PDB file of C-alpha atoms in Angstrom:
ATOM      1  CA  UNK A   1      92.188 112.392 103.751  1.00 36.00           C
ATOM      2  CA  UNK A   2      92.052 108.753 102.731  1.00 36.00           C
ATOM      3  CA  UNK A   3      93.080 107.822  99.228  1.00 35.00           C
ATOM      4  CA  UNK A   4      92.381 104.609  97.371  1.00 33.00           C
ATOM      5  CA  UNK A   5      95.606 103.261  95.957  1.00 33.00           C
ATOM      6  CA  UNK A   6      95.578 102.168  92.338  1.00 34.00           C
ATOM      7  CA  UNK A   7      97.338  98.849  91.782  1.00 34.00           C
ATOM      8  CA  UNK A   8      97.970  96.630  88.780  1.00 35.00           C
ATOM      9  CA  UNK A   9      94.818  95.115  87.334  1.00 30.00           C
ATOM     10  CA  UNK A  10      95.786  91.568  88.201  1.00 32.00           C
ATOM     11  CA  UNK A  11      95.542  92.236  91.914  1.00 32.00           C
ATOM     12  CA  UNK A  12      92.461  90.765  93.519  1.00 30.00           C
ATOM     13  CA  UNK A  13      92.793  92.874  96.599  1.00 30.00           C
ATOM     14  CA  UNK A  14      92.644  96.601  97.183  1.00 28.00           C
ATOM     15  CA  UNK A  15      94.791  98.646  99.502  1.00 27.00           C
ATOM     16  CA  UNK A  16      93.536 101.677 101.369  1.00 25.00           C
ATOM     17  CA  UNK A  17      96.115 104.324 102.171  1.00 25.00           C
ATOM     18  CA  UNK A  18      95.372 105.924 105.472  1.00 25.00           C
ATOM     19  CA  UNK A  19      97.319 108.476 107.405  1.00 26.00           C
ATOM     20  CA  UNK A  20      96.090 111.774 105.951  1.00 26.00           C
ATOM     21  CA  UNK A  21      98.994 112.286 103.602  1.00 28.00           C
ATOM     22  CA  UNK A  22      99.327 115.856 102.438  1.00 29.00           C
ATOM     23  CA  UNK A  23      99.624 116.902  98.821  1.00 30.00           C
ATOM     24  CA  UNK A  24     103.177 117.843  97.713  1.00 31.00           C
ATOM     25  CA  UNK A  25     104.275 121.206  99.055  1.00 28.00           C
ATOM     26  CA  UNK A  26     106.211 123.768  97.026  1.00 32.00           C
ATOM     27  CA  UNK A  27     109.719 123.557  98.471  1.00 31.00           C
ATOM     28  CA  UNK A  28     110.045 127.318  98.306  1.00 32.00           C
ATOM     29  CA  UNK A  29     107.293 127.646 100.890  1.00 27.00           C
ATOM     30  CA  UNK A  30     108.158 124.614 102.962  1.00 31.00           C
ATOM     31  CA  UNK A  31     107.885 124.945 106.724  1.00 37.00           C
ATOM     32  CA  UNK A  32     107.981 121.822 108.877  1.00 37.00           C
ATOM     33  CA  UNK A  33     105.777 123.420 111.500  1.00 40.00           C
ATOM     34  CA  UNK A  34     102.987 123.779 108.941  1.00 39.00           C
ATOM     35  CA  UNK A  35     102.834 120.062 108.206  1.00 40.00           C
ATOM     36  CA  UNK A  36      99.841 118.434 109.838  1.00 44.00           C
ATOM     37  CA  UNK A  37     100.036 114.766 110.769  1.00 43.00           C
ATOM     38  CA  UNK A  38      97.479 112.776 112.729  1.00 46.00           C
ATOM     39  CA  UNK A  39      99.871 110.621 114.743  1.00 43.00           C
ATOM     40  CA  UNK A  40      97.084 108.731 116.487  1.00 45.00           C
ATOM     41  CA  UNK A  41      95.916 107.137 113.213  1.00 50.00           C
ATOM     42  CA  UNK A  42      99.134 106.928 111.243  1.00 58.00           C
ATOM     43  CA  UNK A  43     101.067 103.623 111.239  1.00 56.00           C
ATOM     44  CA  UNK A  44     104.031 105.359 109.643  1.00 59.00           C
ATOM     45  CA  UNK A  45     104.905 106.731 113.076  1.00 56.00           C
ATOM     46  CA  UNK A  46     105.276 103.293 114.655  1.00 58.00           C
ATOM     47  CA  UNK A  47     106.266 100.803 111.984  1.00 83.00           C
ATOM     48  CA  UNK A  48     109.798  99.852 113.007  1.00 87.00           C
ATOM     49  CA  UNK A  49     111.078  98.712 116.378  1.00 83.00           C
ATOM     50  CA  UNK A  50     114.826  98.911 116.902  1.00 76.00           C
ATOM     51  CA  UNK A  51     115.253  96.090 119.420  1.00 71.00           C
ATOM     52  CA  UNK A  52     112.612  95.901 122.136  1.00 67.00           C
ATOM     53  CA  UNK A  53     110.558  92.719 121.960  1.00 68.00           C
ATOM     54  CA  UNK A  54     112.242  91.516 118.776  1.00 77.00           C
ATOM     55  CA  UNK A  55     111.776  87.868 117.908  1.00 67.00           C
ATOM     56  CA  UNK A  56     114.923  86.104 116.786  1.00 65.00           C
ATOM     57  CA  UNK A  57     117.474  88.219 118.598  1.00 62.00           C
ATOM     58  CA  UNK A  58     119.148  85.005 119.685  1.00 64.00           C
ATOM     59  CA  UNK A  59     119.785  84.015 116.085  1.00 72.00           C
ATOM     60  CA  UNK A  60     123.340  84.137 114.785  1.00 71.00           C
ATOM     61  CA  UNK A  61     123.837  86.771 112.096  1.00 83.00           C
ATOM     62  CA  UNK A  62     126.184  85.203 109.584  1.00 80.00           C
ATOM     63  CA  UNK A  63     129.359  86.980 108.435  1.00 88.00           C
ATOM     64  CA  UNK A  64     129.579  87.861 104.758  1.00 94.00           C
ATOM     65  CA  UNK A  65     132.567  87.813 102.415  1.00 94.00           C
ATOM     66  CA  UNK A  66     132.389  91.127 100.561  1.00 94.00           C
ATOM     67  CA  UNK A  67     135.366  90.084  98.421  1.00 93.00           C
ATOM     68  CA  UNK A  68     132.933  87.820  96.570  1.00 93.00           C
ATOM     69  CA  UNK A  69     131.307  90.924  95.083  1.00 95.00           C
ATOM     70  CA  UNK A  70     132.533  92.688  91.966  1.00 93.00           C
ATOM     71  CA  UNK A  71     134.948  95.473  92.820  1.00 90.00           C
ATOM     72  CA  UNK A  72     134.030  97.537  89.746  1.00 94.00           C
ATOM     73  CA  UNK A  73     130.523  98.904  89.527  1.00 95.00           C
ATOM     74  CA  UNK A  74     128.866 101.678  87.482  1.00 97.00           C
ATOM     75  CA  UNK A  75     128.050 105.123  88.900  1.00 97.00           C
ATOM     76  CA  UNK A  76     124.353 104.295  88.795  1.00 98.00           C
ATOM     77  CA  UNK A  77     122.324 101.104  88.948  1.00 98.00           C
ATOM     78  CA  UNK A  78     118.644 100.370  89.470  1.00 98.00           C
ATOM     79  CA  UNK A  79     116.728  97.201  90.353  1.00 98.00           C
ATOM     80  CA  UNK A  80     113.343  98.890  90.674  1.00 98.00           C
ATOM     81  CA  UNK A  81     112.070  97.541  87.342  1.00 97.00           C
ATOM     82  CA  UNK A  82     112.291  94.086  88.928  1.00 98.00           C
ATOM     83  CA  UNK A  83     110.224  95.013  91.991  1.00 98.00           C
ATOM     84  CA  UNK A  84     106.536  94.203  92.465  1.00 98.00           C
ATOM     85  CA  UNK A  85     104.061  97.067  92.002  1.00 97.00           C
ATOM     86  CA  UNK A  86     104.194  99.777  94.654  1.00 96.00           C
ATOM     87  CA  UNK A  87     101.373  99.541  97.156  1.00 92.00           C
ATOM     88  CA  UNK A  88     100.445 100.562 100.690  1.00 91.00           C
ATOM     89  CA  UNK A  89     100.719  98.975 104.116  1.00 91.00           C
ATOM     90  CA  UNK A  90      97.414 100.633 104.950  1.00 87.00           C
ATOM     91  CA  UNK A  91      96.432 101.289 108.527  1.00 85.00           C
ATOM     92  CA  UNK A  92      98.796  98.884 110.282  1.00 90.00           C
ATOM     93  CA  UNK A  93     102.444  99.228 111.310  1.00 91.00           C
ATOM     94  CA  UNK A  94     103.776  96.563 108.966  1.00 93.00           C
ATOM     95  CA  UNK A  95     106.521  98.443 107.105  1.00 95.00           C
ATOM     96  CA  UNK A  96     109.148  95.864 108.073  1.00 95.00           C
ATOM     97  CA  UNK A  97     107.148  93.024 106.548  1.00 96.00           C
ATOM     98  CA  UNK A  98     106.566  95.051 103.397  1.00 97.00           C
ATOM     99  CA  UNK A  99     110.258  95.801 102.951  1.00 97.00           C
ATOM    100  CA  UNK A 100     111.477  92.282 103.718  1.00 98.00           C
ATOM    101  CA  UNK A 101     108.674  90.187 102.257  1.00 98.00           C
ATOM    102  CA  UNK A 102     106.446  92.036  99.803  1.00 98.00           C
ATOM    103  CA  UNK A 103     109.363  93.720  98.042  1.00 98.00           C
ATOM    104  CA  UNK A 104     112.569  91.816  98.824  1.00 98.00           C
ATOM    105  CA  UNK A 105     111.333  88.216  98.944  1.00 98.00           C
ATOM    106  CA  UNK A 106     109.014  88.700  95.954  1.00 98.00           C
ATOM    107  CA  UNK A 107     111.975  90.068  94.006  1.00 98.00           C
ATOM    108  CA  UNK A 108     114.096  87.065  94.967  1.00 98.00           C
ATOM    109  CA  UNK A 109     111.428  84.596  93.880  1.00 97.00           C
ATOM    110  CA  UNK A 110     111.005  86.434  90.582  1.00 97.00           C
ATOM    111  CA  UNK A 111     114.749  86.284  89.918  1.00 97.00           C
ATOM    112  CA  UNK A 112     114.975  82.639  90.937  1.00 96.00           C
ATOM    113  CA  UNK A 113     111.998  81.363  88.937  1.00 95.00           C
ATOM    114  CA  UNK A 114     111.774  84.000  86.152  1.00 95.00           C
ATOM    115  CA  UNK A 115     108.055  84.490  86.754  1.00 94.00           C
ATOM    116  CA  UNK A 116     105.732  87.430  86.169  1.00 97.00           C
ATOM    117  CA  UNK A 117     104.208  89.145  89.176  1.00 98.00           C
ATOM    118  CA  UNK A 118     100.729  88.043  90.196  1.00 97.00           C
ATOM    119  CA  UNK A 119      98.952  87.213  93.454  1.00 97.00           C
ATOM    120  CA  UNK A 120     100.428  83.728  93.213  1.00 97.00           C
ATOM    121  CA  UNK A 121     104.034  84.991  92.960  1.00 98.00           C
ATOM    122  CA  UNK A 122     104.039  88.082  95.190  1.00 98.00           C
ATOM    123  CA  UNK A 123     104.840  87.245  98.798  1.00 98.00           C
ATOM    124  CA  UNK A 124     102.411  88.215 101.537  1.00 98.00           C
ATOM    125  CA  UNK A 125     103.560  90.824 104.078  1.00 97.00           C
ATOM    126  CA  UNK A 126     100.668  89.812 106.328  1.00 97.00           C
ATOM    127  CA  UNK A 127     102.131  86.325 106.757  1.00 98.00           C
ATOM    128  CA  UNK A 128     105.318  87.897 108.111  1.00 97.00           C
ATOM    129  CA  UNK A 129     103.867  90.774 110.112  1.00 96.00           C
ATOM    130  CA  UNK A 130     101.132  88.773 111.821  1.00 96.00           C
ATOM    131  CA  UNK A 131     103.767  86.406 113.239  1.00 95.00           C
ATOM    132  CA  UNK A 132     106.401  88.989 114.203  1.00 93.00           C
ATOM    133  CA  UNK A 133     104.404  91.928 115.603  1.00 91.00           C
ATOM    134  CA  UNK A 134     105.117  92.600 119.254  1.00 87.00           C
ATOM    135  CA  UNK A 135     101.516  92.964 120.432  1.00 85.00           C
ATOM    136  CA  UNK A 136      97.901  92.567 119.367  1.00 88.00           C
ATOM    137  CA  UNK A 137      97.834  96.272 118.555  1.00 88.00           C
ATOM    138  CA  UNK A 138      98.135  96.467 114.771  1.00 89.00           C
ATOM    139  CA  UNK A 139      99.568  99.967 115.008  1.00 85.00           C
ATOM    140  CA  UNK A 140     102.619  98.555 116.795  1.00 85.00           C
ATOM    141  CA  UNK A 141     105.604  97.707 114.689  1.00 87.00           C
ATOM    142  CA  UNK A 142     108.062  94.869 114.413  1.00 91.00           C
ATOM    143  CA  UNK A 143     111.796  94.366 113.984  1.00 92.00           C
ATOM    144  CA  UNK A 144     113.799  93.728 110.842  1.00 94.00           C
ATOM    145  CA  UNK A 145     115.723  90.872 112.420  1.00 93.00           C
ATOM    146  CA  UNK A 146     112.435  89.225 113.449  1.00 93.00           C
ATOM    147  CA  UNK A 147     111.172  89.284 109.866  1.00 95.00           C
ATOM    148  CA  UNK A 148     114.461  87.993 108.477  1.00 95.00           C
ATOM    149  CA  UNK A 149     114.630  85.190 111.023  1.00 94.00           C
ATOM    150  CA  UNK A 150     111.097  84.163 110.071  1.00 95.00           C
ATOM    151  CA  UNK A 151     112.049  84.164 106.374  1.00 96.00           C
ATOM    152  CA  UNK A 152     115.040  81.975 107.209  1.00 95.00           C
ATOM    153  CA  UNK A 153     113.212  79.476 109.404  1.00 94.00           C
ATOM    154  CA  UNK A 154     109.637  79.452 108.095  1.00 96.00           C
ATOM    155  CA  UNK A 155     109.795  81.097 104.682  1.00 97.00           C
ATOM    156  CA  UNK A 156     107.192  83.165 102.868  1.00 98.00           C
ATOM    157  CA  UNK A 157     103.889  82.536 101.167  1.00 98.00           C
ATOM    158  CA  UNK A 158     102.126  84.186  98.266  1.00 98.00           C
ATOM    159  CA  UNK A 159      99.266  86.619  98.570  1.00 98.00           C
ATOM    160  CA  UNK A 160      96.915  84.139  96.917  1.00 98.00           C
ATOM    161  CA  UNK A 161      97.676  81.643  99.691  1.00 98.00           C
ATOM    162  CA  UNK A 162      97.707  84.165 102.555  1.00 98.00           C
ATOM    163  CA  UNK A 163      95.663  87.266 101.634  1.00 96.00           C
ATOM    164  CA  UNK A 164      96.921  90.690 102.625  1.00 95.00           C
ATOM    165  CA  UNK A 165      95.037  92.763 105.147  1.00 92.00           C
ATOM    166  CA  UNK A 166      95.839  96.441 105.547  1.00 88.00           C
ATOM    167  CA  UNK A 167      93.486  96.912 108.503  1.00 87.00           C
ATOM    168  CA  UNK A 168      93.866  93.836 110.735  1.00 89.00           C
ATOM    169  CA  UNK A 169      96.666  91.537 111.871  1.00 94.00           C
ATOM    170  CA  UNK A 170      95.100  88.732 113.914  1.00 93.00           C
ATOM    171  CA  UNK A 171      95.037  85.889 111.379  1.00 96.00           C
ATOM    172  CA  UNK A 172      97.811  83.344 111.869  1.00 97.00           C
ATOM    173  CA  UNK A 173      98.854  80.720 109.320  1.00 98.00           C
ATOM    174  CA  UNK A 174      97.594  77.165 109.532  1.00 98.00           C
ATOM    175  CA  UNK A 175      99.735  74.036 109.120  1.00 98.00           C
ATOM    176  CA  UNK A 176      99.133  73.845 105.381  1.00 98.00           C
ATOM    177  CA  UNK A 177     100.148  77.462 104.841  1.00 98.00           C
ATOM    178  CA  UNK A 178     103.294  76.987 106.892  1.00 98.00           C
ATOM    179  CA  UNK A 179     104.115  73.933 104.805  1.00 98.00           C
ATOM    180  CA  UNK A 180     103.778  75.937 101.570  1.00 98.00           C
ATOM    181  CA  UNK A 181     105.977  78.713 102.961  1.00 98.00           C
ATOM    182  CA  UNK A 182     108.854  76.275 103.526  1.00 98.00           C
ATOM    183  CA  UNK A 183     109.694  76.346  99.816  1.00 97.00           C
ATOM    184  CA  UNK A 184     110.311  80.122  99.926  1.00 98.00           C
ATOM    185  CA  UNK A 185     113.034  80.510 102.527  1.00 97.00           C
ATOM    186  CA  UNK A 186     116.144  82.652 102.552  1.00 96.00           C
ATOM    187  CA  UNK A 187     119.473  80.988 103.274  1.00 95.00           C
ATOM    188  CA  UNK A 188     120.942  83.696 105.504  1.00 94.00           C
ATOM    189  CA  UNK A 189     120.781  87.349 106.476  1.00 95.00           C
ATOM    190  CA  UNK A 190     123.559  89.822 107.157  1.00 95.00           C
ATOM    191  CA  UNK A 191     123.886  93.311 108.554  1.00 94.00           C
ATOM    192  CA  UNK A 192     126.164  96.018 107.195  1.00 96.00           C
ATOM    193  CA  UNK A 193     128.200  97.396 110.095  1.00 94.00           C
ATOM    194  CA  UNK A 194     127.646 101.145 110.452  1.00 95.00           C
ATOM    195  CA  UNK A 195     130.330 101.896 113.053  1.00 92.00           C
ATOM    196  CA  UNK A 196     134.079 101.463 113.456  1.00 91.00           C
ATOM    197  CA  UNK A 197     134.556 101.970 109.734  1.00 95.00           C
ATOM    198  CA  UNK A 198     137.904 102.044 107.964  1.00 94.00           C
ATOM    199  CA  UNK A 199     136.849 104.887 105.648  1.00 96.00           C
ATOM    200  CA  UNK A 200     134.050 107.431 105.520  1.00 97.00           C
ATOM    201  CA  UNK A 201     132.533 105.794 102.408  1.00 97.00           C
ATOM    202  CA  UNK A 202     132.900 102.145 103.448  1.00 97.00           C
ATOM    203  CA  UNK A 203     129.160 101.572 103.919  1.00 98.00           C
ATOM    204  CA  UNK A 204     128.283 103.397 100.699  1.00 98.00           C
ATOM    205  CA  UNK A 205     130.735 101.291  98.702  1.00 97.00           C
ATOM    206  CA  UNK A 206     129.482  98.041 100.246  1.00 97.00           C
ATOM    207  CA  UNK A 207     125.871  98.984  99.567  1.00 98.00           C
ATOM    208  CA  UNK A 208     126.559  99.856  95.948  1.00 98.00           C
ATOM    209  CA  UNK A 209     128.435  96.594  95.392  1.00 98.00           C
ATOM    210  CA  UNK A 210     125.572  94.631  96.929  1.00 98.00           C
ATOM    211  CA  UNK A 211     122.946  96.364  94.806  1.00 98.00           C
ATOM    212  CA  UNK A 212     125.009  95.863  91.651  1.00 98.00           C
ATOM    213  CA  UNK A 213     125.291  92.226  92.691  1.00 97.00           C
ATOM    214  CA  UNK A 214     121.508  91.936  92.756  1.00 98.00           C
ATOM    215  CA  UNK A 215     121.034  92.257  96.508  1.00 98.00           C
ATOM    216  CA  UNK A 216     118.574  94.994  97.547  1.00 98.00           C
ATOM    217  CA  UNK A 217     119.042  96.325 101.067  1.00 98.00           C
ATOM    218  CA  UNK A 218     116.513  96.567 103.886  1.00 98.00           C
ATOM    219  CA  UNK A 219     117.098  99.726 105.904  1.00 97.00           C
ATOM    220  CA  UNK A 220     115.697 101.144 109.114  1.00 96.00           C
ATOM    221  CA  UNK A 221     115.651 104.923 109.542  1.00 95.00           C
ATOM    222  CA  UNK A 222     114.513 107.732 111.789  1.00 94.00           C
ATOM    223  CA  UNK A 223     112.208 109.973 109.786  1.00 93.00           C
ATOM    224  CA  UNK A 224     110.948 113.496 110.229  1.00 91.00           C
ATOM    225  CA  UNK A 225     107.812 115.209 108.984  1.00 88.00           C
ATOM    226  CA  UNK A 226     109.257 116.461 105.723  1.00 91.00           C
ATOM    227  CA  UNK A 227     109.991 112.860 104.742  1.00 93.00           C
ATOM    228  CA  UNK A 228     106.398 111.929 105.516  1.00 89.00           C
ATOM    229  CA  UNK A 229     105.296 114.595 103.051  1.00 88.00           C
ATOM    230  CA  UNK A 230     108.102 113.935 100.545  1.00 92.00           C
ATOM    231  CA  UNK A 231     109.319 117.526 100.475  1.00 91.00           C
ATOM    232  CA  UNK A 232     111.165 119.502  99.385  1.00 93.00           C
ATOM    233  CA  UNK A 233     111.685 118.427  95.750  1.00 94.00           C
ATOM    234  CA  UNK A 234     114.541 119.395  93.464  1.00 94.00           C
ATOM    235  CA  UNK A 235     114.127 121.184  90.123  1.00 94.00           C
ATOM    236  CA  UNK A 236     113.262 117.844  88.470  1.00 95.00           C
ATOM    237  CA  UNK A 237     110.551 117.141  91.073  1.00 96.00           C
ATOM    238  CA  UNK A 238     112.683 114.394  92.630  1.00 97.00           C
ATOM    239  CA  UNK A 239     112.412 113.943  96.384  1.00 97.00           C
ATOM    240  CA  UNK A 240     115.821 113.369  97.979  1.00 98.00           C
ATOM    241  CA  UNK A 241     115.884 112.963 101.742  1.00 97.00           C
ATOM    242  CA  UNK A 242     118.992 114.942 102.675  1.00 97.00           C
ATOM    243  CA  UNK A 243     118.779 115.364 106.444  1.00 96.00           C
ATOM    244  CA  UNK A 244     116.860 114.262 109.502  1.00 96.00           C
ATOM    245  CA  UNK A 245     115.575 116.823 111.998  1.00 94.00           C
ATOM    246  CA  UNK A 246     114.951 115.195 115.375  1.00 92.00           C
ATOM    247  CA  UNK A 247     112.883 118.197 116.486  1.00 92.00           C
ATOM    248  CA  UNK A 248     110.235 117.072 114.002  1.00 89.00           C
ATOM    249  CA  UNK A 249     110.578 113.324 114.501  1.00 89.00           C
ATOM    250  CA  UNK A 250     107.850 111.365 112.715  1.00 86.00           C
ATOM    251  CA  UNK A 251     108.737 107.768 113.419  1.00 88.00           C
ATOM    252  CA  UNK A 252     111.016 104.828 112.637  1.00 91.00           C
ATOM    253  CA  UNK A 253     110.516 103.137 109.311  1.00 94.00           C
ATOM    254  CA  UNK A 254     111.761 100.191 107.249  1.00 96.00           C
ATOM    255  CA  UNK A 255     112.204 100.418 103.475  1.00 97.00           C
ATOM    256  CA  UNK A 256     114.103  98.690 100.673  1.00 98.00           C
ATOM    257  CA  UNK A 257     117.013 100.185  98.737  1.00 98.00           C
ATOM    258  CA  UNK A 258     116.647  99.245  95.065  1.00 98.00           C
ATOM    259  CA  UNK A 259     119.290 101.397  93.374  1.00 98.00           C
ATOM    260  CA  UNK A 260     121.828 104.196  93.552  1.00 98.00           C
ATOM    261  CA  UNK A 261     122.956 107.191  91.495  1.00 98.00           C
ATOM    262  CA  UNK A 262     126.226 109.021  92.084  1.00 98.00           C
ATOM    263  CA  UNK A 263     124.881 112.024  90.161  1.00 97.00           C
ATOM    264  CA  UNK A 264     122.182 112.401  92.812  1.00 98.00           C
ATOM    265  CA  UNK A 265     124.527 111.315  95.611  1.00 98.00           C
ATOM    266  CA  UNK A 266     121.729 109.083  96.832  1.00 98.00           C
ATOM    267  CA  UNK A 267     120.234 105.613  97.066  1.00 98.00           C
ATOM    268  CA  UNK A 268     116.854 104.849  95.485  1.00 98.00           C
ATOM    269  CA  UNK A 269     114.295 103.464  97.912  1.00 98.00           C
ATOM    270  CA  UNK A 270     110.859 101.903  97.496  1.00 98.00           C
ATOM    271  CA  UNK A 271     108.334 102.729 100.198  1.00 96.00           C
ATOM    272  CA  UNK A 272     105.102 101.082 101.336  1.00 94.00           C
ATOM    273  CA  UNK A 273     102.885 104.175 101.489  1.00 91.00           C
ATOM    274  CA  UNK A 274     101.314 103.807  98.074  1.00 90.00           C
ATOM    275  CA  UNK A 275     102.113 105.188  94.636  1.00 92.00           C
ATOM    276  CA  UNK A 276     100.753 108.657  95.433  1.00 90.00           C
ATOM    277  CA  UNK A 277     103.596 109.258  97.890  1.00 92.00           C
ATOM    278  CA  UNK A 278     107.012 110.530  96.778  1.00 94.00           C
ATOM    279  CA  UNK A 279     107.965 109.812  93.191  1.00 97.00           C
ATOM    280  CA  UNK A 280     105.371 107.153  92.363  1.00 96.00           C
ATOM    281  CA  UNK A 281     106.053 105.447  95.681  1.00 95.00           C
ATOM    282  CA  UNK A 282     109.845 105.785  95.494  1.00 98.00           C
ATOM    283  CA  UNK A 283     112.286 108.338  96.858  1.00 97.00           C
ATOM    284  CA  UNK A 284     116.016 108.938  97.169  1.00 98.00           C
ATOM    285  CA  UNK A 285     118.049 108.974 100.387  1.00 98.00           C
ATOM    286  CA  UNK A 286     121.333 110.869 100.522  1.00 98.00           C
ATOM    287  CA  UNK A 287     124.628 109.001 100.756  1.00 98.00           C
ATOM    288  CA  UNK A 288     125.436 111.252 103.712  1.00 98.00           C
ATOM    289  CA  UNK A 289     123.285 109.088 105.980  1.00 98.00           C
ATOM    290  CA  UNK A 290     125.591 106.184 105.094  1.00 98.00           C
ATOM    291  CA  UNK A 291     128.919 107.934 105.716  1.00 98.00           C
ATOM    292  CA  UNK A 292     131.001 107.241 108.792  1.00 97.00           C
ATOM    293  CA  UNK A 293     130.061 109.213 111.867  1.00 95.00           C
ATOM    294  CA  UNK A 294     133.441 110.916 111.783  1.00 95.00           C
ATOM    295  CA  UNK A 295     132.774 112.392 108.340  1.00 96.00           C
ATOM    296  CA  UNK A 296     132.096 116.118 108.097  1.00 97.00           C
ATOM    297  CA  UNK A 297     129.160 115.267 105.801  1.00 97.00           C
ATOM    298  CA  UNK A 298     127.597 112.621 108.051  1.00 97.00           C
ATOM    299  CA  UNK A 299     123.845 112.898 108.633  1.00 97.00           C
ATOM    300  CA  UNK A 300     122.199 111.143 111.577  1.00 97.00           C
ATOM    301  CA  UNK A 301     119.133 108.996 110.953  1.00 96.00           C
ATOM    302  CA  UNK A 302     120.185 105.597 109.600  1.00 97.00           C
ATOM    303  CA  UNK A 303     119.540 102.840 112.157  1.00 95.00           C
ATOM    304  CA  UNK A 304     120.446  99.610 110.394  1.00 95.00           C
ATOM    305  CA  UNK A 305     121.136  98.003 107.003  1.00 97.00           C
ATOM    306  CA  UNK A 306     120.433  94.352 106.160  1.00 97.00           C
ATOM    307  CA  UNK A 307     120.629  92.075 103.137  1.00 97.00           C
ATOM    308  CA  UNK A 308     119.916  88.428 102.487  1.00 97.00           C
ATOM    309  CA  UNK A 309     121.174  85.479 100.507  1.00 96.00           C
ATOM    310  CA  UNK A 310     118.371  83.509  98.903  1.00 95.00           C
ATOM    311  CA  UNK A 311     118.043  79.794  99.494  1.00 89.00           C
TER     312      UNK A 311
END
């Protein structure tokens, strides 16, 4: 069933959430085999490409000095109040552009210029996706590194200057739009190494330091059907994604980490499936996905973690 996504009143565009998202299911009666998903119409199943056809793979990923971050950080921290309003990618496979551009780059511009969110200050995911998608098929995805390389070399542009489409992806920017985007570049992008770790919590500690330092994290993950339906919930109705079941693989997806909470043993993540999904468009992802592969608590599913330094 299609649902019209409510967005803040200042938005001049509307987003249509497609993909036949089910209503929340009582966790006590949850059965993955009972979840119905129309894969043929759902961009959530094809939003992130891991490497094939990626633009910018020849770019040099800069090293990062983690010693520049504060070594002491609280047991919980949240940047979500600084994010733009939750909305939906609609019927195209543009999750990577939403994570990197709509959420991350808009956040950076807000922090840099201390501006309120509006169509003139929120960055357009369509500008990024339309230039980094791997084919003319709008259901096909794109790669995180492609989006980050575009933000580094070409920049980003506001929704008012490059309107968002959640149903088509053919429009390319003109020379004037590319010129405007030049003022909204990132300086560099960096990946958090997930293998050959010195301790089982190395990635978790790095991620928490980065978030506390004001750097949200773009992640790529394998998802299963229970994630798509945001179930099961805990006693406080919070959806925490605790494990990935490859037998019920749903797709690869890009999202943005905006916070963490040691009490929940999880990172807070903003999604691009509209505010009716999860906990008002957000969810939590267990730290266990971020542990070293040699840890007894390790959960498979995390593909990559990226962050940026703003220009």
